[in-house]
């Protein structure tokens, strides 16, 4: 989600018996309606390109945080080749009035390698606040399970992010002047985009009118995946929402909980680690404000900045470090990853290895040197950067877009008190926040809009949604914590970081993580089976037979 609000687990929580999908037939009859695959709509081919990547080589394009299997044992030690077509779909700018009938091209990525044909399953990723290729390359769950589910994979890009631009905007400008066009940037409009695309995929682009659709996403994308099932149950049969903080809104959670979890992540490796970070804020401020040019020079030397430090750079340095510690907690994955930055497995452990000394016994110079080395696990783990450009880790074009969403509807407060966490005190005042948004964007913040549109903690009217909540993820503070019946809301808790269950499986995965992923797959398979059972009741003269092939090792 934006800076400090990123792009969007302990023991497995069993939620009741699932269908015995391992006994499904080992043969597959393709679903067919006799019509054959329909011709692609001409407008979808305004532009088309074929790309190929591997998950291990995927480079994330954003550095700041914001609110992602088939045979797991085999996948641990192999690369997953990602092949997709890039397509474009003509969308409406405004789905809810006829006052503006402008259209625009939405980018979506598609893979049909494992799709068994007409009416077979579709796994649909609801794009986050960023370039869709980043999430495509980091959502290994979909690629690893596509073969078993015989599924088509679709990754849809969120409006105003990546290359899906309804209107040209200035990504550096925060001003009411942009509200006329950015006013069409909202979760509600984005969901309508996805709904229209899903409908056309099923009814006009492919022979798929009876295909079950499962939405998936992590963080904000996970919120969208869940909301798609809530708002469009006629199009979506179920949702897997990874690390989706749908309750992280005023009145629903304590804004201090986020940074408490971040602090606990560091304390889990070393109490001196979190205490050193806590002490570093005042030390850096002292060097930047009270020691003149010598203090600024020392900061530049310790952090190896590309340009000499100036007085106003101190706040930027502190902001960068705040982002680093939060991002590292979010992505403290069991396996090496390049999602927000190129980092080793368990990056906090590597960072805390530099902060073992008791900060009470450390001199200021030693503390600054240690903090710098710890931060380089995030900024320069490969050792290839000759110097540190602070602005690379502070400014991001996405920040402007997410700032607008935060000011209009996505009010997700995060605060700290400096006592129960390792950060500087930073309270959240809703009145001040709303007033600031009015100045920046000229908008009246609709604080309760999300709760009005999608609900709050009362989720009893929803069904077929898995909320996976990783206990070491700061965003878990805003995620649902309790299941509601095995056929309604299922909460799975796993020992990991931000939507780690949706990431590619790897050699360091715990047994608990593998079990969570298997339970997700079993549940989704059950939903798909029920979908076909229901469709048979009204489908005329059509063969609707689907079976999931399970390898022996994936059942272990």
Coordinates of C-alpha atoms in Angstrom, one line a residue:
X1 CA 0.0 0.0 0.0
X2 CA 2.1 3.3 0.0
X3 CA 5.1 4.1 2.1
X4 CA 4.5 2.5 5.5
X5 CA 1.3 1.1 4.1
X6 CA 2.6 -1.5 1.7
X7 CA 1.4 -2.2 -2.6
X8 CA -1.6 -6.1 0.7
X9 CA 0.9 -17.4 10.6
X10 CA 1.3 -19.9 13.5
X11 CA -0.4 -23.3 13.8
X12 CA -2.8 -24.4 11.1
X13 CA -6.4 -23.6 12.1
X14 CA -8.6 -26.6 11.1
X15 CA -12.0 -25.4 10.1
X16 CA -13.8 -28.7 9.6
X17 CA -13.8 -31.6 7.1
X18 CA -13.2 -30.9 3.5
X19 CA -14.2 -32.9 0.5
X20 CA -11.9 -35.9 -0.2
X21 CA -10.5 -34.5 -3.4
X22 CA -7.7 -37.1 -3.5
X23 CA -10.3 -39.7 -4.6
X24 CA -11.3 -37.6 -7.7
X25 CA -11.2 -39.5 -11.0
X26 CA -7.7 -39.7 -12.6
X27 CA -9.1 -39.1 -16.0
X28 CA -10.4 -35.9 -17.4
X29 CA -13.1 -35.3 -20.0
X30 CA -12.8 -31.8 -21.4
X31 CA -15.8 -29.6 -20.7
X32 CA -17.4 -28.7 -24.0
X33 CA -20.5 -26.9 -25.2
X34 CA -19.9 -27.9 -28.9
X35 CA -19.4 -24.3 -29.9
X36 CA -15.6 -24.3 -29.9
X37 CA -13.4 -21.5 -28.7
X38 CA -14.8 -18.1 -29.8
X39 CA -12.8 -15.6 -31.8
X40 CA -11.0 -13.1 -29.7
X41 CA -12.6 -9.6 -29.7
X42 CA -10.7 -7.3 -32.0
X43 CA -10.3 -4.6 -29.5
X44 CA -8.4 -6.9 -27.2
X45 CA -5.6 -7.1 -29.8
X46 CA -4.8 -3.4 -30.0
X47 CA -1.5 -4.5 -28.6
X48 CA -0.2 -8.0 -27.9
X49 CA 3.1 -9.3 -26.7
X50 CA 4.5 -12.6 -25.4
X51 CA 6.9 -12.6 -22.4
X52 CA 8.6 -15.2 -20.3
X53 CA 10.2 -14.9 -16.9
X54 CA 11.2 -17.0 -14.0
X55 CA 10.1 -16.2 -10.4
X56 CA 13.7 -16.3 -9.2
X57 CA 14.7 -13.5 -11.6
X58 CA 11.7 -11.3 -11.2
X59 CA 12.6 -7.8 -10.0
X60 CA 10.0 -5.8 -8.1
X61 CA 9.5 -2.3 -9.5
X62 CA 8.4 -0.7 -6.3
X63 CA 10.5 -0.3 -3.2
X64 CA 7.9 1.1 -0.7
X65 CA 5.3 -1.1 1.1
X66 CA 1.5 -0.7 0.6
X67 CA -1.8 -3.0 2.1
X68 CA 1.1 -12.4 -2.6
X69 CA 0.8 -25.3 -5.6
X70 CA 1.2 -27.9 -7.5
X71 CA 3.6 -30.5 -6.2
X72 CA 5.1 -28.5 -3.3
X73 CA 8.0 -31.0 -2.6
X74 CA 9.1 -31.0 -6.2
X75 CA 8.7 -27.2 -6.6
X76 CA 11.0 -26.5 -3.7
X77 CA 14.1 -27.2 -5.8
X78 CA 13.1 -26.2 -9.2
X79 CA 12.6 -22.9 -11.1
X80 CA 9.0 -22.1 -12.3
X81 CA 8.9 -20.8 -15.8
X82 CA 6.3 -18.1 -16.2
X83 CA 4.9 -17.6 -19.7
X84 CA 2.1 -15.2 -20.4
X85 CA 0.5 -13.2 -23.1
X86 CA -0.1 -9.5 -22.5
X87 CA -3.5 -8.4 -23.6
X88 CA -5.6 -5.3 -23.5
X89 CA -9.2 -4.9 -22.7
X90 CA -11.3 -1.8 -23.3
X91 CA -12.9 -0.6 -20.1
X92 CA -15.3 2.2 -19.1
X93 CA -13.8 5.0 -17.1
X94 CA -17.0 5.2 -15.1
X95 CA -19.1 2.1 -14.5
X96 CA -21.8 3.8 -12.5
X97 CA -23.1 6.8 -14.4
X98 CA -23.6 7.8 -18.0
X99 CA -22.1 11.3 -17.4
X100 CA -18.6 10.1 -18.6
X101 CA -18.5 7.5 -21.4
X102 CA -14.8 7.6 -22.0
X103 CA -13.0 4.3 -22.4
X104 CA -9.4 3.1 -21.8
X105 CA -7.3 0.0 -22.2
X106 CA -6.7 -2.2 -19.2
X107 CA -3.7 -4.6 -19.3
X108 CA -4.1 -8.2 -18.3
X109 CA -1.7 -11.1 -18.5
X110 CA -3.0 -14.6 -19.3
X111 CA -1.7 -18.2 -19.4
X112 CA -3.7 -21.1 -20.9
X113 CA -0.9 -23.8 -20.8
X114 CA -2.8 -25.9 -18.3
X115 CA -6.4 -24.9 -19.1
X116 CA -8.4 -28.0 -20.1
X117 CA -10.7 -26.0 -22.4
X118 CA -14.2 -24.7 -22.5
X119 CA -15.8 -24.3 -19.0
X120 CA -12.7 -25.2 -17.1
X121 CA -11.6 -23.2 -14.1
X122 CA -10.2 -19.7 -14.1
X123 CA -7.8 -18.4 -11.4
X124 CA -8.1 -14.6 -11.5
X125 CA -5.6 -12.3 -9.7
X126 CA -7.1 -9.0 -8.6
X127 CA -4.2 -6.6 -9.3
X128 CA -2.8 -4.4 -6.5
X129 CA -1.5 -0.9 -6.4
X130 CA 1.4 -1.5 -8.7
X131 CA 2.7 -3.0 -12.0
X132 CA 0.8 -6.3 -12.6
X133 CA 4.0 -8.0 -13.7
X134 CA 5.5 -7.7 -10.2
X135 CA 2.5 -9.7 -8.7
X136 CA 2.5 -12.1 -11.6
X137 CA 6.1 -13.0 -11.0
X138 CA 5.7 -13.3 -7.2
X139 CA 2.4 -15.3 -6.9
X140 CA 3.8 -18.8 -7.1
X141 CA 0.7 -20.4 -5.7
X142 CA -1.2 -19.8 -8.9
X143 CA 1.6 -21.1 -11.2
X144 CA 2.2 -24.2 -9.0
X145 CA -1.4 -25.2 -8.8
X146 CA -2.6 -24.4 -12.4
X147 CA -1.8 -27.9 -13.6
X148 CA -3.7 -29.7 -10.9
X149 CA -6.7 -27.4 -11.3
X150 CA -6.5 -27.5 -15.1
X151 CA -6.9 -23.7 -14.8
X152 CA -6.4 -20.7 -16.9
X153 CA -4.5 -17.9 -15.1
X154 CA -5.4 -14.3 -15.5
X155 CA -3.6 -11.4 -13.8
X156 CA -5.6 -8.1 -14.2
X157 CA -3.9 -4.7 -13.6
X158 CA -5.5 -2.2 -11.3
X159 CA -6.7 1.1 -13.0
X160 CA -4.2 4.0 -12.7
X161 CA -1.3 1.6 -11.9
X162 CA 1.4 0.1 -14.1
X163 CA 0.4 0.6 -17.7
X164 CA -3.4 0.7 -17.2
X165 CA -4.1 4.4 -17.3
X166 CA -7.6 5.8 -17.9
X167 CA -6.1 9.2 -18.1
X168 CA -2.6 10.6 -18.2
X169 CA -1.5 11.8 -14.7
X170 CA 1.5 13.4 -13.2
X171 CA 3.0 10.9 -10.7
X172 CA 4.9 13.6 -8.9
X173 CA 2.0 16.0 -8.3
X174 CA -0.2 16.0 -5.2
X175 CA -2.8 18.7 -6.0
X176 CA -6.6 19.2 -6.3
X177 CA -5.9 19.8 -10.0
X178 CA -5.5 16.0 -10.5
X179 CA -8.7 15.1 -8.6
X180 CA -10.8 15.5 -11.7
X181 CA -9.2 12.5 -13.3
X182 CA -7.9 10.6 -10.2
X183 CA -11.5 10.8 -8.9
X184 CA -12.0 7.6 -11.0
X185 CA -9.4 5.8 -8.9
X186 CA -11.3 3.8 -6.3
X187 CA -11.8 0.2 -5.2
X188 CA -15.4 0.2 -6.4
X189 CA -14.4 1.2 -9.9
X190 CA -11.5 -1.3 -9.9
X191 CA -13.9 -4.2 -8.9
X192 CA -16.3 -3.2 -11.7
X193 CA -13.3 -3.4 -14.1
X194 CA -12.6 -6.9 -12.9
X195 CA -16.2 -7.9 -13.1
X196 CA -16.6 -6.7 -16.6
X197 CA -13.4 -8.5 -17.7
X198 CA -14.4 -11.7 -16.0
X199 CA -17.8 -11.6 -17.7
X200 CA -16.3 -11.0 -21.1
X201 CA -13.7 -13.7 -20.6
X202 CA -16.4 -16.2 -19.8
X203 CA -19.0 -15.2 -22.4
X204 CA -17.3 -13.6 -25.4
X205 CA -13.6 -14.2 -25.4
X206 CA -13.6 -17.9 -24.5
X207 CA -16.2 -20.7 -24.3
X208 CA -16.3 -20.4 -20.5
X209 CA -19.8 -19.4 -19.5
X210 CA -19.9 -22.3 -17.0
X211 CA -16.3 -21.9 -15.8
X212 CA -15.8 -21.5 -12.0
X213 CA -13.8 -18.4 -11.2
X214 CA -11.6 -18.1 -8.1
X215 CA -10.2 -14.7 -7.3
X216 CA -6.8 -14.4 -5.6
X217 CA -4.7 -11.6 -4.3
X218 CA -2.3 -10.5 -1.5
X219 CA -2.4 -7.4 0.6
X220 CA -4.7 -4.8 -1.1
X221 CA -5.1 -7.3 -3.9
X222 CA -6.3 -9.8 -1.3
X223 CA -8.9 -7.2 -0.1
X224 CA -10.1 -6.8 -3.6
X225 CA -10.2 -10.6 -4.1
X226 CA -12.5 -11.0 -1.0
X227 CA -14.6 -8.0 -2.0
X228 CA -15.1 -9.5 -5.5
X229 CA -16.7 -12.5 -3.9
X230 CA -18.8 -10.4 -1.7
X231 CA -20.0 -7.9 -4.4
X232 CA -20.1 -10.2 -7.5
X233 CA -21.0 -13.7 -6.3
X234 CA -22.7 -14.3 -9.6
X235 CA -19.2 -14.1 -11.3
X236 CA -16.9 -15.3 -8.5
X237 CA -17.2 -18.8 -6.9
X238 CA -14.6 -18.2 -4.1
X239 CA -11.6 -16.1 -3.1
X240 CA -8.2 -16.6 -1.6
X241 CA -7.3 -13.4 0.2
X242 CA -3.7 -13.4 1.4
X243 CA -2.7 -11.0 4.2
X244 CA -5.8 -8.9 3.4
X245 CA -6.4 -6.3 6.1
X246 CA -10.0 -5.7 5.4
X247 CA -10.5 -4.6 9.1
X248 CA -7.7 -2.1 9.3
X249 CA -10.0 0.9 9.3
X250 CA -10.9 3.5 12.0
X251 CA -13.0 1.9 14.8
X252 CA -12.1 -1.6 13.8
X253 CA -8.5 -2.1 15.1
X254 CA -5.9 -0.4 17.2
X255 CA -3.5 1.6 15.1
X256 CA -0.5 0.7 17.3
X257 CA -0.8 -3.0 16.5
X258 CA 1.0 -2.8 13.2
X259 CA 4.2 -1.4 14.6
X260 CA 4.0 -3.7 17.6
X261 CA 4.2 -6.7 15.3
X262 CA 7.1 -5.1 13.4
X263 CA 8.9 -4.7 16.7
X264 CA 8.1 -8.2 17.8
X265 CA 9.6 -9.6 14.6
X266 CA 12.9 -7.9 15.4
X267 CA 12.8 -8.9 19.1
X268 CA 12.3 -12.5 18.0
X269 CA 15.9 -12.5 16.7
X270 CA 17.4 -10.3 19.4
X271 CA 16.1 -7.9 22.0
X272 CA 19.3 -5.8 21.4
X273 CA 18.3 -5.5 17.8
X274 CA 15.0 -3.7 18.4
X275 CA 16.5 -1.7 21.2
X276 CA 19.4 -0.5 19.0
X277 CA 16.9 0.6 16.3
X278 CA 14.8 2.4 19.0
X279 CA 17.9 4.3 20.2
X280 CA 19.1 5.2 16.7
X281 CA 16.3 7.7 16.0
X282 CA 17.5 10.2 18.6
X283 CA 21.2 9.6 17.7
X284 CA 20.6 10.3 14.0
X285 CA 18.6 13.4 14.9
X286 CA 21.3 14.6 17.2
X287 CA 24.0 14.2 14.4
X288 CA 21.7 15.9 11.9
X289 CA 20.6 18.9 13.9
X290 CA 23.0 19.5 16.8
X291 CA 26.4 18.7 15.6
X292 CA 26.6 21.0 12.6
X293 CA 28.4 20.1 9.4
X294 CA 30.6 17.5 11.3
X295 CA 27.5 15.6 12.3
X296 CA 26.0 15.6 8.8
X297 CA 29.4 14.6 7.4
X298 CA 29.5 11.6 9.8
X299 CA 26.0 10.5 8.8
X300 CA 27.0 10.7 5.1
X301 CA 30.2 8.7 5.9
X302 CA 28.5 6.0 7.9
X303 CA 25.6 5.5 5.4
X304 CA 27.8 6.0 2.4
X305 CA 25.5 8.5 0.7
X306 CA 26.1 9.4 -2.9
X307 CA 25.8 13.1 -2.1
X308 CA 27.0 15.0 0.9
X309 CA 24.3 15.2 3.6
X310 CA 22.4 18.4 4.0
X311 CA 20.3 19.5 7.0
X312 CA 17.0 18.6 5.4
X313 CA 18.4 15.2 4.4
X314 CA 18.2 14.0 8.0
X315 CA 14.4 13.5 7.9
X316 CA 14.7 11.7 4.6
X317 CA 17.3 9.4 6.1
X318 CA 15.0 8.7 9.0
X319 CA 12.0 8.1 6.7
X320 CA 14.1 5.7 4.6
X321 CA 15.1 3.7 7.7
X322 CA 11.5 3.6 8.9
X323 CA 10.5 2.1 5.5
X324 CA 13.3 -0.3 5.5
X325 CA 12.5 -1.8 9.0
X326 CA 8.8 -2.1 8.1
X327 CA 9.5 -3.5 4.6
X328 CA 12.0 -6.0 6.0
X329 CA 9.4 -7.2 8.5
X330 CA 6.8 -7.6 5.8
X331 CA 9.2 -9.6 3.6
X332 CA 11.0 -11.6 6.2
X333 CA 10.5 -14.7 4.0
X334 CA 11.9 -18.1 4.6
X335 CA 13.4 -18.2 1.1
X336 CA 15.4 -15.6 -0.8
X337 CA 13.2 -13.1 -2.5
X338 CA 13.2 -10.0 -4.7
X339 CA 9.7 -8.7 -4.1
X340 CA 10.4 -5.3 -2.6
X341 CA 14.2 -5.6 -2.6
X342 CA 16.8 -8.2 -3.4
X343 CA 17.3 -9.9 0.0
X344 CA 18.4 -13.2 1.5
X345 CA 16.2 -15.6 3.3
X346 CA 15.2 -14.3 6.8
X347 CA 16.6 -10.8 6.1
X348 CA 15.8 -9.6 9.7
X349 CA 18.2 -12.3 11.0
X350 CA 20.9 -11.0 8.8
X351 CA 20.2 -7.4 9.8
X352 CA 20.1 -8.2 13.5
X353 CA 23.4 -9.9 13.2
X354 CA 24.9 -6.4 13.0
X355 CA 22.9 -5.2 16.1
X356 CA 23.9 -7.8 18.7
X357 CA 25.6 -5.3 21.1
X358 CA 23.6 -3.8 23.9
X359 CA 22.9 -0.2 22.7
X360 CA 23.5 1.1 26.2
X361 CA 27.1 0.0 26.0
X362 CA 27.5 1.2 22.4
X363 CA 29.0 4.6 21.5
X364 CA 27.1 6.8 19.0
X365 CA 29.6 6.1 16.2
X366 CA 29.4 2.3 16.7
X367 CA 25.6 2.4 16.8
X368 CA 25.5 4.4 13.5
X369 CA 27.9 2.0 11.8
X370 CA 25.9 -1.0 13.0
X371 CA 22.6 0.6 11.9
X372 CA 24.0 1.3 8.5
X373 CA 25.3 -2.3 8.0
X374 CA 21.9 -3.6 9.1
X375 CA 20.0 -1.4 6.6
X376 CA 22.2 -2.6 3.8
X377 CA 20.6 -6.0 4.0
X378 CA 17.7 -4.2 2.3
X379 CA 19.5 -1.6 0.2
X380 CA 22.6 -3.4 -0.9
X381 CA 22.6 -7.1 0.0
X382 CA 24.4 -7.9 -3.3
X383 CA 27.1 -5.4 -2.6
X384 CA 26.8 -4.0 -6.1
X385 CA 25.7 -0.4 -5.1
X386 CA 28.7 1.9 -4.9
X387 CA 26.8 4.4 -2.7
X388 CA 23.4 5.1 -1.2
X389 CA 20.9 7.3 -2.9
X390 CA 18.4 8.0 -0.1
X391 CA 15.7 9.3 -2.5
X392 CA 15.5 6.0 -4.2
X393 CA 14.0 4.5 -1.0
X394 CA 11.8 7.5 -0.1
X395 CA 10.1 8.6 -3.3
X396 CA 8.0 6.3 -5.5
X397 CA 5.4 7.3 -8.1
X398 CA 3.0 4.9 -6.5
X399 CA 3.0 7.0 -3.3
X400 CA 1.0 9.7 -5.0
X401 CA -1.7 7.4 -6.3
X402 CA -2.0 5.5 -3.0
X403 CA -2.0 8.8 -1.1
X404 CA -5.1 9.8 -3.1
X405 CA -6.8 6.4 -2.3
X406 CA -5.9 6.8 1.3
X407 CA -7.4 10.3 1.4
X408 CA -10.7 9.3 -0.3
X409 CA -11.6 5.9 1.1
X410 CA -8.6 3.7 2.1
X411 CA -8.1 5.3 5.5
X412 CA -5.8 2.7 7.2
X413 CA -4.2 4.3 10.2
X414 CA -0.8 3.2 11.5
X415 CA 0.7 4.8 14.6
X416 CA 3.4 4.3 17.2
X417 CA 4.1 5.5 20.8
X418 CA 7.8 4.7 21.1
X419 CA 7.2 2.7 24.3
X420 CA 5.5 -0.5 23.1
X421 CA 7.4 -0.4 19.8
X422 CA 10.8 0.5 18.4
X423 CA 9.7 3.6 16.5
X424 CA 9.5 7.3 17.2
X425 CA 6.2 8.4 18.7
X426 CA 3.8 9.2 15.8
X427 CA 0.1 9.4 16.8
X428 CA -2.7 9.2 14.3
X429 CA -5.3 12.0 14.5
X430 CA -8.3 11.4 12.2
X431 CA -9.4 15.0 12.2
X432 CA -5.9 16.2 11.2
X433 CA -5.7 13.5 8.6
X434 CA -8.9 14.5 7.0
X435 CA -8.0 18.2 7.0
X436 CA -4.6 17.4 5.4
X437 CA -6.3 15.4 2.7
X438 CA -8.6 18.4 2.0
X439 CA -5.6 20.6 1.5
X440 CA -3.7 18.1 -0.7
X441 CA -6.4 16.8 -2.9
X442 CA -9.4 19.1 -2.3
X443 CA -11.5 16.0 -1.2
X444 CA -13.7 15.2 1.7
X445 CA -12.5 11.9 3.1
X446 CA -15.2 9.3 3.3
X447 CA -13.9 7.6 6.4
X448 CA -16.6 4.9 6.6
X449 CA -17.0 4.3 2.9
X450 CA -15.2 1.0 2.8
X451 CA -17.2 -0.3 5.8
X452 CA -20.4 0.9 4.0
X453 CA -19.5 -0.8 0.7
X454 CA -18.1 -4.1 2.0
X455 CA -19.0 -4.5 5.7
X456 CA -16.9 -4.7 8.9
X457 CA -16.2 -7.5 11.3
X458 CA -19.7 -9.0 10.7
X459 CA -18.9 -11.2 7.8
X460 CA -21.7 -13.7 8.3
X461 CA -23.4 -12.8 5.0
X462 CA -20.2 -13.7 3.0
X463 CA -19.2 -17.1 1.9
X464 CA -16.4 -19.1 0.2
X465 CA -13.5 -16.8 1.3
X466 CA -10.2 -17.9 2.7
X467 CA -8.4 -15.3 4.7
X468 CA -4.8 -16.4 5.2
X469 CA -3.2 -14.4 8.0
X470 CA 0.6 -14.8 8.5
X471 CA 1.3 -14.1 12.2
X472 CA 4.6 -12.4 11.6
X473 CA 3.1 -10.0 9.1
X474 CA 2.4 -6.5 10.4
X475 CA -0.8 -6.4 8.3
X476 CA -2.2 -9.4 10.1
X477 CA -3.3 -6.8 12.7
X478 CA -6.1 -5.8 10.3
X479 CA -7.0 -9.3 9.0
X480 CA -10.0 -11.4 10.2
X481 CA -8.9 -13.7 13.0
X482 CA -11.8 -16.2 13.3
X483 CA -13.5 -18.6 10.9
X484 CA -17.2 -18.6 10.4
X485 CA -18.3 -22.1 9.4
X486 CA -16.3 -24.2 7.0
X487 CA -18.5 -23.1 4.1
X488 CA -18.3 -19.4 4.8
X489 CA -15.2 -17.6 6.1
X490 CA -12.1 -19.7 6.6
X491 CA -9.2 -18.1 8.4
X492 CA -5.9 -19.9 8.0
X493 CA -2.9 -18.9 10.2
X494 CA 0.6 -19.7 9.1
X495 CA 4.1 -18.9 10.3
X496 CA 5.3 -16.4 7.8
X497 CA 5.5 -12.9 6.5
X498 CA 3.3 -10.8 4.1
X499 CA 1.1 -13.2 2.0
X500 CA 4.0 -15.7 2.1
X501 CA 1.6 -18.5 1.5
X502 CA 0.9 -17.1 -2.0
X503 CA 4.6 -16.9 -2.8
X504 CA 6.6 -19.6 -4.6
X505 CA 7.3 -22.7 -2.4
X506 CA 10.9 -23.1 -1.5
X507 CA 13.4 -25.3 0.3
X508 CA 13.1 -23.5 3.6
X509 CA 9.3 -23.7 3.9
X510 CA 8.0 -25.1 7.2
X511 CA 5.7 -28.1 7.4
X512 CA 3.0 -25.7 8.7
X513 CA 3.3 -23.5 5.6
X514 CA 3.1 -26.5 3.3
X515 CA 0.0 -27.6 5.2
X516 CA -1.6 -24.2 4.8
X517 CA -1.0 -24.2 1.1
X518 CA -2.4 -27.7 0.8
X519 CA -5.5 -26.8 2.8
X520 CA -6.0 -23.7 0.5
X521 CA -5.8 -26.0 -2.6
X522 CA -8.2 -28.6 -1.1
X523 CA -10.7 -25.9 -0.2
X524 CA -10.6 -24.3 -3.6
X525 CA -10.9 -27.8 -5.3
X526 CA -14.0 -28.4 -3.2
X527 CA -15.5 -25.1 -4.3
X528 CA -14.9 -26.0 -7.9
X529 CA -16.5 -29.4 -7.5
X530 CA -19.5 -27.8 -5.9
X531 CA -19.7 -25.3 -8.7
X532 CA -20.0 -28.0 -11.3
X533 CA -22.5 -29.9 -9.2
X534 CA -24.7 -26.8 -9.1
X535 CA -24.3 -26.0 -12.8
X536 CA -25.4 -29.5 -13.8
X537 CA -28.8 -28.7 -12.4
X538 CA -29.5 -26.1 -15.2
X539 CA -27.0 -26.7 -18.0
X540 CA -28.8 -28.1 -21.0
X541 CA -27.2 -30.6 -23.4
X542 CA -23.8 -29.9 -22.1
X543 CA -21.1 -32.2 -20.7
X544 CA -19.9 -30.9 -17.4
X545 CA -17.3 -33.2 -16.0
X546 CA -14.2 -32.0 -14.2
X547 CA -11.7 -33.9 -12.1
X548 CA -8.6 -32.8 -10.3
X549 CA -5.5 -34.7 -10.8
X550 CA -3.4 -35.0 -7.6
X551 CA 0.2 -36.3 -7.6
X552 CA 1.1 -38.6 -4.8
X553 CA 3.7 -36.1 -3.4
X554 CA 1.2 -33.2 -3.3
X555 CA -1.0 -35.2 -1.1
X556 CA 1.7 -35.8 1.5

